[in-house]
Amino acid sequence: MPAYTETLPRVPESVLRARNLVDLSLSAWGVHDDQGAAKLVVSELVANTVQHARRSSFRVTVTWLGDNRVRVAVVDLSRTHPVRRSAGSDDESGRGLDIVDALSRGQWGVDSMRWGKRVRADLVFEETTGE
């Protein structure tokens, strides 16, 4: 499966670099549908990694799955899985995984690895050329 991937430093500025990787990937595959959903998903996954993971870097991968589907994944070296929280109306955080769940239509999850984890979300696009 075709994929674009990049190792990024675990700093807040990496959110923009991850969004750019998503934009590049989707454009290369002819995804003309709303790219904003994929960029928001990667933003949430990277923000969680920057805030909670260990080590100084992580890896972002955007994979063309076929059938107008794309997987956005973030791999880090922490074995601690993300937890969905119930955010109150005044809370400034705690909604990220709810956003990922909504935009991926529940098609997201965590894969444990010997040395860490991969958090992934699959997105379906209505209009692509699938190049």
Short mmCIF file of N, CA and C in Angstrom, two decimals:
data_model
loop_
_atom_site.label_atom_id
_atom_site.label_comp_id
_atom_site.label_asym_id
_atom_site.label_seq_id
_atom_site.Cartn_x
_atom_site.Cartn_y
_atom_site.Cartn_z
N MET A 1 0.84 -1.18 0.00
CA MET A 1 0.00 0.00 0.00
C MET A 1 0.89 1.24 0.00
N PRO A 2 0.57 2.20 -0.82
CA PRO A 2 1.36 3.44 -0.83
C PRO A 2 1.20 4.20 0.48
N ALA A 3 2.29 4.77 0.94
CA ALA A 3 2.24 5.53 2.19
C ALA A 3 3.30 6.62 2.17
N TYR A 4 3.00 7.65 2.93
CA TYR A 4 3.96 8.72 3.22
C TYR A 4 4.19 8.68 4.71
N THR A 5 5.44 8.86 5.13
CA THR A 5 5.74 8.79 6.55
C THR A 5 6.87 9.77 6.88
N GLU A 6 6.86 10.21 8.12
CA GLU A 6 7.89 11.15 8.56
C GLU A 6 8.07 11.00 10.07
N THR A 7 9.33 11.02 10.51
CA THR A 7 9.64 11.05 11.93
C THR A 7 9.77 12.51 12.33
N LEU A 8 9.08 12.87 13.40
CA LEU A 8 9.01 14.26 13.84
C LEU A 8 9.45 14.38 15.29
N PRO A 9 9.97 15.55 15.66
CA PRO A 9 10.31 15.77 17.07
C PRO A 9 9.03 15.94 17.90
N ARG A 10 9.09 15.52 19.16
CA ARG A 10 7.92 15.62 20.04
C ARG A 10 7.82 17.04 20.61
N VAL A 11 7.44 17.96 19.72
CA VAL A 11 7.26 19.37 20.07
C VAL A 11 5.95 19.85 19.44
N PRO A 12 5.30 20.87 20.01
CA PRO A 12 4.03 21.34 19.47
C PRO A 12 4.08 21.74 17.99
N GLU A 13 5.21 22.23 17.53
CA GLU A 13 5.32 22.66 16.13
C GLU A 13 5.18 21.50 15.14
N SER A 14 5.30 20.29 15.63
CA SER A 14 5.17 19.12 14.75
C SER A 14 3.74 18.91 14.27
N VAL A 15 2.77 19.51 14.94
CA VAL A 15 1.39 19.39 14.48
C VAL A 15 1.27 19.94 13.06
N LEU A 16 1.86 21.10 12.82
CA LEU A 16 1.80 21.70 11.48
C LEU A 16 2.51 20.82 10.45
N ARG A 17 3.65 20.27 10.82
CA ARG A 17 4.38 19.40 9.88
C ARG A 17 3.57 18.15 9.55
N ALA A 18 2.88 17.60 10.55
CA ALA A 18 2.04 16.42 10.31
C ALA A 18 0.86 16.77 9.41
N ARG A 19 0.26 17.93 9.63
CA ARG A 19 -0.84 18.38 8.76
C ARG A 19 -0.36 18.55 7.33
N ASN A 20 0.85 19.08 7.15
CA ASN A 20 1.41 19.24 5.81
C ASN A 20 1.64 17.89 5.15
N LEU A 21 2.08 16.90 5.91
CA LEU A 21 2.27 15.55 5.37
C LEU A 21 0.95 14.97 4.90
N VAL A 22 -0.11 15.17 5.67
CA VAL A 22 -1.44 14.70 5.28
C VAL A 22 -1.87 15.40 3.99
N ASP A 23 -1.69 16.69 3.95
CA ASP A 23 -2.08 17.47 2.77
C ASP A 23 -1.34 16.98 1.52
N LEU A 24 -0.04 16.79 1.64
CA LEU A 24 0.78 16.28 0.53
C LEU A 24 0.30 14.91 0.08
N SER A 25 0.07 14.02 1.03
CA SER A 25 -0.35 12.66 0.72
C SER A 25 -1.69 12.63 0.00
N LEU A 26 -2.67 13.33 0.55
CA LEU A 26 -4.00 13.32 -0.05
C LEU A 26 -3.99 13.94 -1.43
N SER A 27 -3.23 15.00 -1.60
CA SER A 27 -3.13 15.63 -2.92
C SER A 27 -2.50 14.68 -3.93
N ALA A 28 -1.45 13.96 -3.51
CA ALA A 28 -0.79 13.01 -4.40
C ALA A 28 -1.73 11.89 -4.84
N TRP A 29 -2.66 11.52 -3.96
CA TRP A 29 -3.59 10.44 -4.27
C TRP A 29 -4.89 10.93 -4.92
N GLY A 30 -4.96 12.22 -5.18
CA GLY A 30 -6.13 12.77 -5.86
C GLY A 30 -7.36 12.89 -4.98
N VAL A 31 -7.15 13.02 -3.68
CA VAL A 31 -8.29 13.20 -2.77
C VAL A 31 -8.69 14.67 -2.83
N HIS A 32 -9.87 14.91 -3.38
CA HIS A 32 -10.34 16.28 -3.53
C HIS A 32 -11.48 16.59 -2.56
N ASP A 33 -11.88 15.57 -1.81
CA ASP A 33 -12.93 15.73 -0.81
C ASP A 33 -12.37 16.58 0.33
N ASP A 34 -13.12 16.73 1.37
CA ASP A 34 -12.73 17.56 2.51
C ASP A 34 -11.47 17.01 3.18
N GLN A 35 -10.34 17.63 2.92
CA GLN A 35 -9.08 17.22 3.54
C GLN A 35 -9.00 17.69 4.99
N GLY A 36 -9.88 18.60 5.37
CA GLY A 36 -9.87 19.14 6.72
C GLY A 36 -10.07 18.08 7.78
N ALA A 37 -10.88 17.07 7.49
CA ALA A 37 -11.11 16.01 8.47
C ALA A 37 -9.82 15.26 8.78
N ALA A 38 -9.08 14.89 7.75
CA ALA A 38 -7.83 14.16 7.96
C ALA A 38 -6.80 15.03 8.68
N LYS A 39 -6.77 16.30 8.36
CA LYS A 39 -5.82 17.20 9.03
C LYS A 39 -6.18 17.38 10.50
N LEU A 40 -7.47 17.44 10.79
CA LEU A 40 -7.90 17.56 12.18
C LEU A 40 -7.58 16.28 12.96
N VAL A 41 -7.81 15.13 12.34
CA VAL A 41 -7.49 13.86 13.00
C VAL A 41 -6.00 13.78 13.32
N VAL A 42 -5.13 14.08 12.35
CA VAL A 42 -3.70 14.00 12.63
C VAL A 42 -3.29 15.04 13.67
N SER A 43 -3.93 16.19 13.66
CA SER A 43 -3.64 17.22 14.67
C SER A 43 -3.93 16.69 16.07
N GLU A 44 -5.08 16.04 16.23
CA GLU A 44 -5.45 15.51 17.55
C GLU A 44 -4.51 14.39 17.98
N LEU A 45 -4.18 13.49 17.05
CA LEU A 45 -3.29 12.38 17.40
C LEU A 45 -1.89 12.88 17.76
N VAL A 46 -1.39 13.83 16.99
CA VAL A 46 -0.05 14.38 17.28
C VAL A 46 -0.07 15.17 18.58
N ALA A 47 -1.10 15.96 18.81
CA ALA A 47 -1.19 16.73 20.06
C ALA A 47 -1.17 15.80 21.27
N ASN A 48 -1.88 14.67 21.19
CA ASN A 48 -1.86 13.69 22.28
C ASN A 48 -0.45 13.14 22.48
N THR A 49 0.21 12.83 21.38
CA THR A 49 1.57 12.29 21.46
C THR A 49 2.53 13.30 22.06
N VAL A 50 2.45 14.53 21.61
CA VAL A 50 3.33 15.58 22.14
C VAL A 50 3.11 15.74 23.64
N GLN A 51 1.88 15.68 24.07
CA GLN A 51 1.57 15.90 25.49
C GLN A 51 1.90 14.69 26.37
N HIS A 52 1.65 13.48 25.87
CA HIS A 52 1.68 12.33 26.77
C HIS A 52 2.78 11.31 26.51
N ALA A 53 3.36 11.29 25.33
CA ALA A 53 4.33 10.23 25.01
C ALA A 53 5.68 10.48 25.67
N ARG A 54 6.49 9.44 25.59
CA ARG A 54 7.87 9.56 26.07
C ARG A 54 8.77 9.69 24.86
N ARG A 55 10.01 9.90 25.08
CA ARG A 55 11.03 10.01 24.05
C ARG A 55 10.93 11.33 23.30
N SER A 56 11.87 11.55 22.43
CA SER A 56 11.97 12.86 21.79
C SER A 56 11.36 12.92 20.39
N SER A 57 10.90 11.78 19.87
CA SER A 57 10.34 11.80 18.53
C SER A 57 9.21 10.78 18.41
N PHE A 58 8.48 10.86 17.30
CA PHE A 58 7.40 9.94 16.98
C PHE A 58 7.29 9.89 15.46
N ARG A 59 6.50 8.97 14.96
CA ARG A 59 6.38 8.78 13.51
C ARG A 59 4.93 8.93 13.08
N VAL A 60 4.72 9.69 12.01
CA VAL A 60 3.40 9.86 11.41
C VAL A 60 3.40 9.14 10.07
N THR A 61 2.35 8.38 9.81
CA THR A 61 2.21 7.67 8.54
C THR A 61 0.81 7.91 7.99
N VAL A 62 0.75 8.17 6.70
CA VAL A 62 -0.51 8.33 5.99
C VAL A 62 -0.50 7.28 4.89
N THR A 63 -1.47 6.36 4.93
CA THR A 63 -1.48 5.21 4.04
C THR A 63 -2.75 5.18 3.20
N TRP A 64 -2.59 4.97 1.89
CA TRP A 64 -3.73 4.78 0.99
C TRP A 64 -4.16 3.32 1.11
N LEU A 65 -5.39 3.08 1.58
CA LEU A 65 -5.89 1.72 1.78
C LEU A 65 -6.70 1.21 0.59
N GLY A 66 -6.99 2.09 -0.37
CA GLY A 66 -7.85 1.72 -1.49
C GLY A 66 -9.31 1.98 -1.15
N ASP A 67 -10.18 1.88 -2.13
CA ASP A 67 -11.62 2.12 -1.91
C ASP A 67 -11.89 3.45 -1.24
N ASN A 68 -11.14 4.48 -1.64
CA ASN A 68 -11.31 5.84 -1.10
C ASN A 68 -11.05 5.93 0.40
N ARG A 69 -10.22 5.04 0.93
CA ARG A 69 -9.91 5.03 2.35
C ARG A 69 -8.45 5.37 2.59
N VAL A 70 -8.23 6.16 3.63
CA VAL A 70 -6.88 6.57 4.03
C VAL A 70 -6.74 6.32 5.53
N ARG A 71 -5.58 5.80 5.93
CA ARG A 71 -5.29 5.62 7.36
C ARG A 71 -4.25 6.64 7.78
N VAL A 72 -4.55 7.34 8.85
CA VAL A 72 -3.62 8.27 9.49
C VAL A 72 -3.19 7.61 10.79
N ALA A 73 -1.89 7.48 11.00
CA ALA A 73 -1.40 6.80 12.19
C ALA A 73 -0.22 7.56 12.80
N VAL A 74 -0.14 7.47 14.12
CA VAL A 74 0.98 8.05 14.87
C VAL A 74 1.55 6.94 15.74
N VAL A 75 2.85 6.73 15.62
CA VAL A 75 3.54 5.69 16.39
C VAL A 75 4.50 6.37 17.35
N ASP A 76 4.44 5.96 18.62
CA ASP A 76 5.39 6.48 19.60
C ASP A 76 5.89 5.34 20.47
N LEU A 77 6.85 5.64 21.30
CA LEU A 77 7.50 4.61 22.10
C LEU A 77 6.89 4.40 23.48
N SER A 78 5.74 4.98 23.72
CA SER A 78 5.04 4.78 24.99
C SER A 78 4.04 3.63 24.83
N ARG A 79 3.97 2.78 25.82
CA ARG A 79 2.99 1.68 25.78
C ARG A 79 1.65 2.09 26.39
N THR A 80 1.57 3.28 26.93
CA THR A 80 0.33 3.74 27.55
C THR A 80 -0.67 4.13 26.47
N HIS A 81 -1.83 3.51 26.51
CA HIS A 81 -2.86 3.78 25.51
C HIS A 81 -3.63 5.05 25.85
N PRO A 82 -4.06 5.78 24.83
CA PRO A 82 -4.88 6.96 25.10
C PRO A 82 -6.24 6.55 25.66
N VAL A 83 -6.81 7.43 26.47
CA VAL A 83 -8.10 7.15 27.11
C VAL A 83 -9.06 8.27 26.76
N ARG A 84 -10.24 7.90 26.30
CA ARG A 84 -11.27 8.92 26.04
C ARG A 84 -11.78 9.44 27.37
N ARG A 85 -11.96 10.76 27.43
CA ARG A 85 -12.43 11.38 28.65
C ARG A 85 -13.75 12.10 28.38
N SER A 86 -14.47 12.34 29.42
CA SER A 86 -15.68 13.16 29.31
C SER A 86 -15.30 14.58 29.71
N ALA A 87 -15.25 15.45 28.72
CA ALA A 87 -14.86 16.83 28.98
C ALA A 87 -16.10 17.65 29.33
N GLY A 88 -15.98 18.46 30.36
CA GLY A 88 -17.05 19.37 30.73
C GLY A 88 -17.08 20.57 29.79
N SER A 89 -18.13 21.32 29.85
CA SER A 89 -18.29 22.46 28.94
C SER A 89 -17.21 23.53 29.16
N ASP A 90 -16.62 23.59 30.35
CA ASP A 90 -15.59 24.58 30.62
C ASP A 90 -14.17 24.03 30.45
N ASP A 91 -14.04 22.73 30.19
CA ASP A 91 -12.71 22.14 30.03
C ASP A 91 -12.07 22.57 28.72
N GLU A 92 -10.77 22.84 28.77
CA GLU A 92 -10.04 23.27 27.58
C GLU A 92 -9.45 22.09 26.81
N SER A 93 -9.50 20.91 27.36
CA SER A 93 -8.98 19.73 26.67
C SER A 93 -9.85 18.53 27.01
N GLY A 94 -9.55 17.40 26.39
CA GLY A 94 -10.28 16.19 26.69
C GLY A 94 -11.28 15.76 25.63
N ARG A 95 -11.30 16.46 24.49
CA ARG A 95 -12.25 16.13 23.44
C ARG A 95 -11.59 15.49 22.22
N GLY A 96 -10.28 15.38 22.22
CA GLY A 96 -9.53 14.93 21.04
C GLY A 96 -9.96 13.59 20.50
N LEU A 97 -10.06 12.58 21.36
CA LEU A 97 -10.43 11.26 20.87
C LEU A 97 -11.90 11.20 20.46
N ASP A 98 -12.74 12.04 21.05
CA ASP A 98 -14.13 12.12 20.59
C ASP A 98 -14.18 12.67 19.17
N ILE A 99 -13.32 13.64 18.89
CA ILE A 99 -13.23 14.21 17.54
C ILE A 99 -12.73 13.16 16.56
N VAL A 100 -11.68 12.44 16.94
CA VAL A 100 -11.14 11.38 16.08
C VAL A 100 -12.21 10.33 15.82
N ASP A 101 -12.94 9.93 16.85
CA ASP A 101 -13.99 8.93 16.71
C ASP A 101 -15.07 9.40 15.74
N ALA A 102 -15.49 10.64 15.88
CA ALA A 102 -16.55 11.17 15.02
C ALA A 102 -16.10 11.27 13.56
N LEU A 103 -14.90 11.78 13.33
CA LEU A 103 -14.42 11.97 11.95
C LEU A 103 -14.07 10.66 11.26
N SER A 104 -13.68 9.66 12.04
CA SER A 104 -13.35 8.36 11.45
C SER A 104 -14.55 7.41 11.49
N ARG A 105 -15.67 7.92 11.94
CA ARG A 105 -16.90 7.10 12.04
C ARG A 105 -16.65 5.84 12.86
N GLY A 106 -15.91 6.02 13.94
CA GLY A 106 -15.61 4.91 14.85
C GLY A 106 -14.52 3.97 14.37
N GLN A 107 -13.91 4.27 13.24
CA GLN A 107 -12.87 3.40 12.67
C GLN A 107 -11.48 3.85 13.11
N TRP A 108 -11.23 3.78 14.40
CA TRP A 108 -9.93 4.14 14.93
C TRP A 108 -9.58 3.14 16.02
N GLY A 109 -8.32 3.09 16.38
CA GLY A 109 -7.92 2.17 17.43
C GLY A 109 -6.46 2.32 17.78
N VAL A 110 -6.04 1.45 18.67
CA VAL A 110 -4.66 1.45 19.15
C VAL A 110 -4.10 0.05 18.97
N ASP A 111 -2.93 -0.02 18.37
CA ASP A 111 -2.24 -1.29 18.19
C ASP A 111 -1.02 -1.30 19.12
N SER A 112 -0.99 -2.26 20.04
CA SER A 112 0.16 -2.39 20.93
C SER A 112 1.32 -2.99 20.16
N MET A 113 2.50 -2.51 20.48
CA MET A 113 3.72 -3.03 19.89
C MET A 113 4.70 -3.34 21.02
N ARG A 114 5.69 -4.14 20.73
CA ARG A 114 6.66 -4.49 21.77
C ARG A 114 7.28 -3.27 22.41
N TRP A 115 7.52 -2.26 21.63
CA TRP A 115 8.27 -1.09 22.07
C TRP A 115 7.42 0.17 22.17
N GLY A 116 6.11 0.07 21.96
CA GLY A 116 5.26 1.26 22.02
C GLY A 116 3.86 0.99 21.51
N LYS A 117 3.32 1.93 20.76
CA LYS A 117 1.96 1.77 20.24
C LYS A 117 1.78 2.57 18.97
N ARG A 118 0.73 2.19 18.22
CA ARG A 118 0.30 2.95 17.05
C ARG A 118 -1.16 3.30 17.28
N VAL A 119 -1.46 4.61 17.18
CA VAL A 119 -2.85 5.07 17.24
C VAL A 119 -3.21 5.43 15.80
N ARG A 120 -4.30 4.83 15.30
CA ARG A 120 -4.66 4.98 13.90
C ARG A 120 -6.13 5.31 13.75
N ALA A 121 -6.41 5.99 12.65
CA ALA A 121 -7.80 6.32 12.31
C ALA A 121 -7.96 6.18 10.81
N ASP A 122 -9.02 5.49 10.38
CA ASP A 122 -9.31 5.31 8.97
C ASP A 122 -10.39 6.30 8.56
N LEU A 123 -10.15 6.96 7.44
CA LEU A 123 -11.09 7.95 6.93
C LEU A 123 -11.55 7.55 5.54
N VAL A 124 -12.81 7.79 5.24
CA VAL A 124 -13.37 7.49 3.93
C VAL A 124 -13.67 8.81 3.25
N PHE A 125 -13.25 8.91 1.98
CA PHE A 125 -13.49 10.11 1.19
C PHE A 125 -14.44 9.78 0.06
N GLU A 126 -15.34 10.68 -0.20
CA GLU A 126 -16.35 10.46 -1.24
C GLU A 126 -15.77 10.57 -2.63
N GLU A 127 -14.92 11.56 -2.85
CA GLU A 127 -14.41 11.83 -4.19
C GLU A 127 -12.89 11.75 -4.21
N THR A 128 -12.38 10.76 -4.94
CA THR A 128 -10.93 10.67 -5.14
C THR A 128 -10.68 10.16 -6.56
N THR A 129 -9.48 10.40 -7.01
CA THR A 129 -9.07 9.79 -8.27
C THR A 129 -8.22 8.56 -7.97
N GLY A 130 -7.81 8.42 -6.68
CA GLY A 130 -7.06 7.24 -6.24
C GLY A 130 -5.75 7.03 -6.96
N GLU A 131 -5.08 8.09 -7.27
CA GLU A 131 -3.82 7.99 -8.03
C GLU A 131 -2.69 7.56 -7.15
#
